[in-house]
């Protein structure tokens, strides 16, 4: 009997201890106990939330615990937008919002705090909290929601303003602030609250100057002509109640008010920065001058030397868009001249948006003077000479003549190459001469060398291509005699030998993509992407809508496509005043694995999936906002104690 009583006593004692330990899950502890994972709660406000006939411009919101407000100026959005910035402060257990603009009559005001509010101790975010009141006798409660995406790559855009106009005149975006606004979160999602019944147009704006209108071409914008009519309907959703991170306690059917539309998709872009001006001039290297423009033009600048004769003084290297111009100094006397004064005559955009001629003077000064460079060369020679003298005294091999510098060459091929890979080489300086007879290309089969016909073609001022009919499974040797090429400064190339082999097509995969969902007359370019969302290859669809990729290296890929409306082979942005949207871009949702000897075929309806659901999360760089999950920390602590955490 006594043993039975002892057993009952110890059973009760164990139960009591377990109860005390479990009870600690509701308390904070500085020595490794449970964390408070409950967000703050509103217990009152002045005026009342959803209050009507409000005349005061000061709002005070009271909470049940000490709170903090994170980055209020960027996270808190007030609708209608306030031209004079409101004063928003958090102190203790309250937040005070002091509106500076005059209140409009019969207007619903919404103060959207987003996720800016959290408790002071553990930083538990309150979630998307908004406070509203009306200066009239009713509250507008409708909402418009959707997504803002980068038009070029469908990346969610965080922190951009989204707003509504009830007037459909295009000029309003330039002249009047949006009526009601919101700001996107880390998923690019926005919700504009406090909207009255009616028809609206939706715009997005990365506002650079705080006036809530599109006034600078550098601002990122989005627009469309689809009108939105906010509405609502009763709906039901499933809410999952978790016992812990692995176990579901219950799945509840919860009724809620479903506001529509909730899938407005705005494609954001920046207009071409066509205003042309001289950004900077530089002489980063002694042998070249650099001019950098904000935008290119077919009419190149005219240069006149002020302290030298500019006749035949330059070899021009221009970027593809003529916005970066490099003037190589063709005369070594100019290279050795520390300062070159130049008069520049070029086209620039005036205040009316017209291209006009402008004349500037610029001084191009080297960082290291000629005298200092010569001293360094002399020191280099003396050190080399001492080294050779030491070798000579010790009967070691030595050089009687200081080695010359050779022109650097960078090849695009080495080792094994794919059957469609092209053979390029880049020279460090523009060439004065290139002797094609000094080039020799041979195939090597069973140690037998056979000459192979080829063409040496100049692609740009410093790039050349060796073009030939390369065959699979064949090794090649390309040899170049010494001094075959010489730069404009008389620097020769050394003897070179490039060995490479063309791989067999069976080492690669094949991919064909048949696109649909757009008019068959559209020119679609399909791009093969790596796992970093970078373009590896691209292919234009044929008349049947098929894009082919030959000799695909075995790997995992993603697909992007865009409609090339103007046929220039590249994606183009939009222009608001011309009512021109960016060229449409689409992503294939699934990853594609290409293997050697495999043939992969995909049918892709570009428009079957909404744009905001298309881009795979694996290659999406803008991830959803991460809130502090103290509940998960409590679960881990419960596991370490061997007990079950039921949460709150």
Coordinates of C-alpha atoms in Angstrom, one line a residue, residues 88-607:
X88 CA 4.3 60.5 -37.2
X89 CA 5.8 59.6 -33.8
X90 CA 5.7 56.6 -31.5
X91 CA 6.0 57.1 -27.7
X92 CA 5.5 54.4 -25.1
X93 CA 2.2 52.7 -25.8
X94 CA 0.9 55.0 -28.4
X95 CA 1.4 56.4 -31.9
X96 CA 0.5 60.0 -32.8
X97 CA -0.1 61.1 -36.4
X98 CA -0.3 64.9 -37.0
X99 CA -1.6 65.7 -40.4
X100 CA -0.3 69.0 -41.9
X101 CA -2.5 69.3 -45.0
X102 CA -6.0 70.6 -44.6
X103 CA -8.7 67.9 -44.5
X104 CA -10.9 67.5 -47.5
X105 CA -14.7 67.4 -47.1
X106 CA -16.6 64.1 -47.3
X107 CA -13.4 62.1 -47.7
X108 CA -12.2 58.9 -46.3
X109 CA -8.7 59.0 -44.9
X110 CA -6.6 55.9 -44.5
X111 CA -3.3 55.7 -42.5
X112 CA -1.7 52.4 -43.7
X113 CA 1.1 51.3 -41.3
X114 CA 1.9 48.2 -43.3
X115 CA 4.3 46.1 -41.1
X116 CA 5.9 49.1 -39.4
X117 CA 4.5 48.5 -36.0
X118 CA 6.0 45.9 -33.6
X119 CA 6.3 45.3 -29.9
X120 CA 9.3 46.9 -28.2
X121 CA 10.7 43.8 -26.6
X122 CA 10.8 41.0 -29.1
X123 CA 9.9 42.9 -32.3
X124 CA 6.8 40.9 -33.0
X125 CA 5.3 42.6 -36.1
X126 CA 1.6 43.7 -35.9
X127 CA 1.0 42.8 -39.5
X128 CA -0.6 44.9 -42.1
X129 CA -2.5 47.4 -40.0
X130 CA -4.5 50.4 -41.3
X131 CA -6.4 53.1 -39.5
X132 CA -9.2 55.0 -41.2
X133 CA -11.7 57.8 -40.6
X134 CA -14.0 60.1 -42.6
X135 CA -14.6 63.8 -42.7
X136 CA -18.1 63.0 -44.0
X137 CA -21.0 60.9 -42.7
X138 CA -19.8 57.5 -44.1
X139 CA -16.6 55.5 -44.6
X140 CA -15.5 54.2 -48.0
X141 CA -14.4 50.6 -47.4
X142 CA -13.7 49.2 -50.9
X143 CA -10.2 48.0 -51.8
X144 CA -8.2 47.5 -55.0
X145 CA -5.3 45.1 -54.8
X146 CA -2.7 43.7 -57.2
X147 CA 1.0 43.4 -58.1
X148 CA 3.8 45.6 -59.4
X149 CA 6.4 43.8 -61.5
X150 CA 9.5 44.9 -63.3
X151 CA 8.4 44.9 -66.9
X152 CA 11.8 43.6 -68.1
X153 CA 12.2 40.6 -65.8
X154 CA 8.9 40.3 -63.8
X155 CA 10.7 40.9 -60.6
X156 CA 8.4 42.1 -57.8
X157 CA 9.0 45.7 -57.1
X158 CA 9.1 46.6 -53.4
X159 CA 8.3 50.1 -52.1
X160 CA 6.8 51.7 -55.2
X161 CA 3.7 53.9 -54.9
X162 CA 0.4 52.7 -56.5
X163 CA -2.5 55.0 -56.9
X164 CA -5.9 55.7 -58.5
X165 CA -7.4 58.4 -60.6
X166 CA -11.2 58.7 -61.2
X167 CA -10.5 61.0 -64.2
X168 CA -9.2 59.2 -67.3
X169 CA -7.3 62.1 -68.9
X170 CA -3.7 61.1 -69.6
X171 CA -2.3 64.5 -68.6
X172 CA -3.4 64.0 -64.9
X173 CA -0.4 61.7 -64.2
X174 CA 1.8 64.7 -65.0
X175 CA -0.2 67.4 -63.2
X176 CA -2.3 66.1 -60.3
X177 CA -1.5 63.8 -57.3
X178 CA -3.1 60.4 -57.3
X179 CA -6.4 60.3 -55.3
X180 CA -5.6 57.3 -53.1
X181 CA -2.3 55.5 -52.8
X182 CA -0.6 52.5 -51.4
X183 CA 2.9 51.1 -51.4
X184 CA 4.0 47.6 -52.5
X185 CA 5.5 45.0 -50.1
X186 CA 8.4 42.6 -50.7
X187 CA 6.1 40.5 -52.9
X188 CA 5.3 43.5 -55.1
X189 CA 1.7 43.3 -53.7
X190 CA -0.3 46.5 -53.0
X191 CA -3.7 47.1 -51.4
X192 CA -5.3 50.5 -51.9
X193 CA -7.9 51.0 -49.1
X194 CA -10.7 53.3 -48.4
X195 CA -11.9 53.4 -52.0
X196 CA -15.3 54.7 -53.0
X197 CA -17.5 53.0 -55.6
X198 CA -16.8 54.1 -59.1
X199 CA -14.4 53.6 -62.1
X200 CA -10.7 54.2 -61.8
X201 CA -7.4 53.9 -63.6
X202 CA -4.4 52.5 -61.8
X203 CA -0.8 53.9 -61.9
X204 CA 2.5 53.1 -60.2
X205 CA 5.2 55.7 -59.5
X206 CA 8.7 55.6 -58.0
X207 CA 8.3 59.2 -56.8
X208 CA 11.7 60.9 -56.9
X209 CA 10.6 64.4 -55.7
X210 CA 7.6 63.7 -53.4
X211 CA 4.9 65.4 -55.5
X212 CA 3.0 62.2 -56.3
X213 CA 3.0 63.0 -60.1
X214 CA 5.2 61.8 -62.9
X215 CA 7.5 64.7 -63.5
X216 CA 10.9 63.2 -64.2
X217 CA 11.9 60.8 -66.9
X218 CA 14.1 59.0 -64.5
X219 CA 11.1 58.0 -62.3
X220 CA 9.9 54.4 -62.6
X221 CA 6.3 54.2 -63.7
X222 CA 3.5 51.8 -64.7
X223 CA 0.2 52.5 -66.4
X224 CA -2.6 50.8 -68.3
X225 CA -5.9 51.7 -69.8
X226 CA -8.0 49.1 -68.1
X227 CA -10.6 50.7 -65.8
X228 CA -11.1 49.0 -62.4
X229 CA -14.4 49.0 -60.6
X230 CA -14.0 48.0 -57.0
X231 CA -16.6 45.7 -55.5
X232 CA -16.9 43.0 -52.8
X233 CA -18.5 39.6 -52.2
X234 CA -18.8 37.3 -49.2
X235 CA -16.3 34.5 -49.4
X236 CA -14.8 31.6 -47.5
X237 CA -11.1 30.7 -47.1
X238 CA -9.2 27.9 -45.3
X239 CA -7.1 28.9 -42.3
X240 CA -4.6 26.4 -41.0
X241 CA -4.0 26.2 -37.2
X242 CA -0.6 24.7 -36.6
X243 CA 0.2 22.7 -33.5
X244 CA 3.8 23.1 -34.2
X245 CA 6.0 23.6 -37.4
X246 CA 5.2 20.0 -38.4
X247 CA 1.7 19.2 -37.1
X248 CA -1.6 20.7 -38.1
X249 CA -4.1 21.2 -35.2
X250 CA -7.1 22.1 -37.4
X251 CA -8.2 23.6 -40.7
X252 CA -10.9 26.1 -40.3
X253 CA -13.4 27.5 -42.8
X254 CA -13.4 31.2 -42.2
X255 CA -15.8 33.7 -43.8
X256 CA -14.5 37.0 -44.9
X257 CA -15.2 40.0 -47.2
X258 CA -13.5 39.5 -50.5
X259 CA -12.6 42.8 -52.2
X260 CA -12.2 42.9 -55.9
X261 CA -10.3 43.4 -58.1
X262 CA -7.4 41.7 -56.3
X263 CA -5.1 40.9 -59.2
X264 CA -4.4 44.2 -61.0
X265 CA -1.0 43.7 -62.5
X266 CA 1.2 46.8 -63.3
X267 CA 4.3 46.4 -65.4
X268 CA 6.9 49.0 -64.2
X269 CA 9.5 50.6 -66.4
X270 CA 11.8 53.5 -66.8
X271 CA 11.6 55.5 -70.0
X272 CA 14.6 55.7 -72.3
X273 CA 16.8 58.5 -70.9
X274 CA 17.1 60.2 -74.3
X275 CA 18.2 63.6 -72.9
X276 CA 21.8 63.9 -74.1
X277 CA 24.5 65.5 -72.1
X278 CA 28.2 65.0 -71.4
X279 CA 28.5 63.0 -68.2
X280 CA 32.3 63.1 -67.8
X281 CA 35.6 63.2 -69.5
X282 CA 38.6 61.2 -68.3
X283 CA 42.2 60.1 -69.1
X284 CA 42.3 57.0 -67.0
X285 CA 45.1 55.6 -69.1
X286 CA 47.9 57.6 -70.7
X287 CA 47.2 56.4 -74.2
X288 CA 43.5 57.2 -74.5
X289 CA 40.9 59.9 -73.9
X290 CA 37.3 59.0 -72.8
X291 CA 34.1 60.8 -73.4
X292 CA 30.9 59.6 -71.6
X293 CA 27.4 60.7 -72.7
X294 CA 24.1 60.1 -71.1
X295 CA 22.7 58.9 -74.5
X296 CA 24.3 58.2 -77.9
X297 CA 23.9 59.8 -81.2
X298 CA 24.9 59.1 -84.8
X299 CA 26.6 62.5 -85.0
X300 CA 29.9 62.1 -83.3
X301 CA 31.6 65.0 -81.5
X302 CA 34.3 67.1 -83.1
X303 CA 37.6 67.5 -81.3
X304 CA 40.0 70.3 -81.8
X305 CA 43.4 70.3 -80.1
X306 CA 44.2 73.5 -78.2
X307 CA 47.8 72.6 -77.4
X308 CA 48.4 70.0 -80.1
X309 CA 47.5 69.2 -83.7
X310 CA 44.4 66.9 -83.8
X311 CA 44.9 65.9 -87.4
X312 CA 45.2 62.1 -87.5
X313 CA 45.8 62.2 -83.8
X314 CA 43.1 59.7 -82.8
X315 CA 41.8 56.2 -83.4
X316 CA 38.2 56.1 -82.3
X317 CA 36.6 53.2 -80.5
X318 CA 32.8 53.7 -80.0
X319 CA 30.3 51.7 -77.9
X320 CA 27.4 50.1 -79.7
X321 CA 25.1 53.0 -78.8
X322 CA 27.8 55.7 -79.3
X323 CA 27.4 56.8 -75.7
X324 CA 30.9 55.9 -74.7
X325 CA 33.7 57.1 -76.9
X326 CA 37.4 56.2 -76.5
X327 CA 39.9 58.2 -78.5
X328 CA 43.2 56.3 -78.7
X329 CA 46.2 58.6 -79.1
X330 CA 47.8 57.5 -82.4
X331 CA 51.0 59.5 -81.8
X332 CA 53.4 58.5 -79.0
X333 CA 54.4 62.1 -78.5
X334 CA 50.8 62.8 -77.5
X335 CA 50.9 59.8 -75.2
X336 CA 53.9 61.3 -73.4
X337 CA 52.3 64.7 -73.1
X338 CA 50.9 65.1 -69.6
X339 CA 48.1 67.5 -70.4
X340 CA 46.0 67.6 -73.6
X341 CA 43.6 70.6 -73.9
X342 CA 40.7 69.9 -76.2
X343 CA 37.8 71.9 -77.6
X344 CA 34.7 69.6 -77.8
X345 CA 31.7 70.3 -80.1
X346 CA 28.9 67.9 -79.5
X347 CA 25.1 67.6 -79.5
X348 CA 23.2 68.0 -76.3
X349 CA 19.5 68.3 -75.2
X350 CA 18.4 71.9 -74.3
X351 CA 15.6 72.8 -71.9
X352 CA 13.0 72.4 -74.7
X353 CA 14.1 68.9 -75.4
X354 CA 15.8 69.7 -78.7
X355 CA 19.3 68.6 -79.7
X356 CA 21.6 71.6 -80.1
X357 CA 25.4 72.1 -80.6
X358 CA 27.4 72.8 -77.5
X359 CA 31.1 73.8 -77.3
X360 CA 33.1 72.9 -74.2
X361 CA 36.8 72.8 -73.4
X362 CA 38.3 70.0 -71.4
X363 CA 41.8 69.2 -70.1
X364 CA 42.9 65.6 -70.1
X365 CA 45.6 65.2 -67.5
X366 CA 47.5 61.9 -66.7
X367 CA 47.6 60.7 -63.1
X368 CA 51.3 60.0 -63.3
X369 CA 53.6 62.5 -65.1
X370 CA 55.9 61.6 -67.9
X371 CA 58.9 62.5 -65.8
X372 CA 57.8 60.1 -63.0
X373 CA 57.1 57.3 -65.5
X374 CA 60.5 57.7 -67.0
X375 CA 62.1 57.5 -63.5
X376 CA 60.2 54.3 -62.8
X377 CA 61.3 52.8 -66.1
X378 CA 64.9 53.7 -65.4
X379 CA 64.7 52.1 -61.9
X380 CA 63.1 49.0 -63.4
X381 CA 66.0 48.7 -66.0
X382 CA 68.6 49.2 -63.3
X383 CA 67.1 46.4 -61.2
X384 CA 67.0 44.1 -64.2
X385 CA 70.6 45.0 -65.1
X386 CA 71.8 44.1 -61.5
X387 CA 70.0 40.8 -61.7
X388 CA 71.7 39.9 -64.9
X389 CA 75.1 40.9 -63.6
X390 CA 74.7 38.6 -60.6
X391 CA 73.7 35.7 -62.9
X392 CA 76.8 36.5 -65.1
X393 CA 79.1 36.4 -62.1
X394 CA 77.8 33.0 -61.0
X395 CA 78.0 31.6 -64.5
X396 CA 74.2 31.4 -64.7
X397 CA 72.3 32.0 -67.9
X398 CA 71.5 35.6 -68.4
X399 CA 70.0 38.1 -70.9
X400 CA 72.1 40.6 -72.6
X401 CA 69.1 42.5 -73.9
X402 CA 66.1 43.5 -71.7
X403 CA 63.0 41.5 -72.8
X404 CA 60.5 43.6 -74.8
X405 CA 56.8 43.9 -74.0
X406 CA 54.4 42.0 -76.2
X407 CA 50.9 43.0 -77.1
X408 CA 48.3 41.2 -75.0
X409 CA 45.9 38.9 -76.8
X410 CA 42.8 37.4 -75.2
X411 CA 41.3 34.3 -76.9
X412 CA 37.6 33.2 -76.6
X413 CA 38.4 29.5 -77.0
X414 CA 40.6 27.0 -75.3
X415 CA 40.5 23.3 -74.6
X416 CA 37.2 21.8 -75.8
X417 CA 34.5 23.9 -77.5
X418 CA 31.0 23.3 -78.6
X419 CA 30.2 22.8 -82.3
X420 CA 28.5 26.3 -82.6
X421 CA 31.2 28.2 -80.6
X422 CA 32.9 31.0 -82.5
X423 CA 36.7 31.7 -82.3
X424 CA 37.4 35.3 -81.3
X425 CA 40.5 37.1 -80.0
X426 CA 40.7 40.6 -78.5
X427 CA 43.8 42.8 -78.7
X428 CA 44.7 45.2 -75.9
X429 CA 45.4 48.1 -78.3
X430 CA 44.2 49.0 -81.8
X431 CA 46.3 47.4 -84.5
X432 CA 48.4 49.2 -87.1
X433 CA 48.9 46.0 -89.0
X434 CA 47.8 42.4 -89.1
X435 CA 49.4 39.9 -91.4
X436 CA 46.9 37.2 -92.2
X437 CA 49.6 35.2 -93.9
X438 CA 51.2 34.7 -90.5
X439 CA 48.1 32.7 -89.3
X440 CA 47.9 29.0 -89.9
X441 CA 45.0 26.7 -89.0
X442 CA 45.3 22.9 -89.2
X443 CA 43.2 19.9 -88.2
X444 CA 44.9 17.0 -86.4
X445 CA 43.7 13.5 -87.1
X446 CA 46.0 10.6 -86.0
X447 CA 48.9 13.0 -85.7
X448 CA 48.4 14.1 -89.3
X449 CA 48.1 17.9 -89.8
X450 CA 45.9 19.1 -92.6
X451 CA 45.6 22.8 -93.5
X452 CA 42.1 24.2 -92.9
X453 CA 40.7 27.2 -94.9
X454 CA 39.7 30.1 -92.7
X455 CA 38.9 33.8 -92.8
X456 CA 40.2 36.4 -90.5
X457 CA 37.4 39.0 -90.0
X458 CA 37.5 42.2 -88.0
X459 CA 34.4 42.4 -85.8
X460 CA 35.3 45.7 -84.1
X461 CA 38.3 47.9 -83.6
X462 CA 39.9 45.5 -81.2
X463 CA 38.1 42.2 -81.8
X464 CA 38.8 39.7 -84.6
X465 CA 37.2 36.4 -85.6
X466 CA 38.8 33.3 -87.0
X467 CA 36.0 31.9 -89.1
X468 CA 36.2 28.3 -90.4
X469 CA 34.1 25.2 -91.0
X470 CA 35.0 23.4 -87.7
X471 CA 34.0 19.7 -87.6
X472 CA 32.9 17.7 -84.6
X473 CA 35.4 15.3 -82.8
X474 CA 38.3 17.0 -84.6
X475 CA 41.3 18.7 -82.9
X476 CA 42.7 21.9 -84.3
X477 CA 45.8 23.9 -83.9
X478 CA 45.9 27.6 -84.6
X479 CA 49.4 29.1 -84.8
X480 CA 50.3 32.8 -85.2
X481 CA 53.9 33.9 -86.0
X482 CA 55.7 36.4 -83.9
X483 CA 55.1 40.0 -85.0
X484 CA 52.1 39.0 -87.0
X485 CA 50.3 41.9 -85.5
X486 CA 51.5 45.2 -84.3
X487 CA 49.7 47.9 -82.4
X488 CA 49.5 51.6 -83.3
X489 CA 52.3 52.0 -80.7
X490 CA 54.6 49.5 -82.5
X491 CA 54.2 46.8 -79.9
X492 CA 54.3 43.4 -81.6
X493 CA 52.6 40.1 -80.7
X494 CA 54.6 37.1 -79.7
X495 CA 54.3 33.7 -81.3
X496 CA 51.1 32.0 -80.3
X497 CA 49.6 28.5 -80.5
X498 CA 46.0 27.7 -79.6
X499 CA 45.0 24.0 -79.4
X500 CA 41.3 23.1 -79.1
X501 CA 38.9 20.3 -80.0
X502 CA 35.3 20.5 -81.2
X503 CA 33.2 18.3 -79.0
X504 CA 30.7 15.8 -80.3
X505 CA 27.0 16.7 -80.5
X506 CA 26.2 13.7 -78.4
X507 CA 27.7 15.5 -75.4
X508 CA 25.0 18.1 -75.6
X509 CA 21.2 18.2 -75.4
X510 CA 18.6 19.6 -77.7
X511 CA 15.7 21.9 -76.7
X512 CA 12.7 23.1 -78.7
X513 CA 10.1 25.4 -77.4
X514 CA 6.7 25.9 -79.1
X515 CA 5.1 29.1 -78.0
X516 CA 1.5 30.1 -78.2
X517 CA -0.9 32.5 -76.5
X518 CA 0.1 35.5 -78.6
X519 CA -0.8 36.4 -82.2
X520 CA 1.1 34.2 -84.7
X521 CA 2.4 37.4 -86.4
X522 CA 4.3 38.4 -83.3
X523 CA 8.0 38.0 -83.3
X524 CA 9.0 36.2 -80.1
X525 CA 12.5 35.8 -78.8
X526 CA 12.9 32.9 -76.3
X527 CA 15.8 33.1 -73.9
X528 CA 17.5 30.2 -72.1
X529 CA 18.4 31.3 -68.6
X530 CA 20.8 29.9 -66.0
X531 CA 19.9 29.5 -62.3
X532 CA 20.9 33.1 -61.7
X533 CA 18.4 34.5 -64.2
X534 CA 21.1 35.3 -66.7
X535 CA 20.7 34.8 -70.4
X536 CA 22.8 31.9 -71.7
X537 CA 21.3 31.7 -75.2
X538 CA 18.4 33.1 -77.2
X539 CA 16.5 32.0 -80.2
X540 CA 13.9 33.7 -82.5
X541 CA 10.7 31.6 -83.1
X542 CA 10.1 30.5 -86.6
X543 CA 6.9 30.8 -88.7
X544 CA 5.4 27.9 -86.7
X545 CA 6.2 29.5 -83.3
X546 CA 9.1 27.1 -82.5
X547 CA 12.4 28.3 -81.0
X548 CA 15.3 25.8 -81.2
X549 CA 18.4 25.5 -79.1
X550 CA 21.1 23.3 -80.5
X551 CA 24.1 22.0 -78.5
X552 CA 22.8 22.8 -75.1
X553 CA 25.3 22.1 -72.3
X554 CA 23.8 19.6 -69.8
X555 CA 22.5 21.6 -66.9
X556 CA 19.3 23.0 -65.4
X557 CA 17.7 26.1 -67.1
X558 CA 14.7 28.4 -67.1
X559 CA 12.9 30.1 -69.9
X560 CA 12.0 33.7 -70.6
X561 CA 10.4 35.2 -73.7
X562 CA 9.6 38.6 -75.0
X563 CA 7.6 39.9 -78.0
X564 CA 10.0 41.8 -80.2
X565 CA 7.5 44.4 -81.6
X566 CA 10.0 46.5 -83.5
X567 CA 12.2 43.6 -84.7
X568 CA 15.5 45.0 -83.4
X569 CA 16.4 41.8 -81.5
X570 CA 16.4 43.4 -78.0
X571 CA 13.8 44.2 -75.3
X572 CA 12.5 47.8 -75.4
X573 CA 11.0 49.8 -72.7
X574 CA 7.9 52.0 -72.8
X575 CA 7.1 55.7 -73.2
X576 CA 4.1 57.2 -71.4
X577 CA 3.4 60.2 -73.6
X578 CA 3.5 58.0 -76.7
X579 CA 1.1 55.5 -75.0
X580 CA 3.7 52.9 -75.6
X581 CA 3.9 49.9 -73.2
X582 CA 7.2 48.0 -72.7
X583 CA 7.5 44.9 -74.9
X584 CA 5.7 42.0 -73.2
X585 CA 7.9 39.6 -71.2
X586 CA 6.9 36.1 -70.0
X587 CA 8.5 33.4 -67.8
X588 CA 8.0 29.6 -68.0
X589 CA 7.2 28.4 -64.5
X590 CA 9.0 25.1 -64.6
X591 CA 12.7 24.4 -64.5
X592 CA 14.0 22.5 -67.5
X593 CA 16.8 20.0 -67.2
X594 CA 18.8 19.3 -70.4
X595 CA 21.0 16.1 -70.5
X596 CA 23.5 14.8 -73.0
X597 CA 21.8 13.0 -75.9
X598 CA 18.4 14.1 -74.7
X599 CA 15.8 15.9 -76.8
X600 CA 13.5 18.1 -74.7
X601 CA 10.4 19.6 -76.2
X602 CA 8.2 22.1 -74.5
X603 CA 4.8 23.6 -75.4
X604 CA 4.4 27.0 -73.7
X605 CA 1.3 29.1 -73.7
X606 CA 2.8 32.5 -72.7
X607 CA -0.4 33.9 -71.4

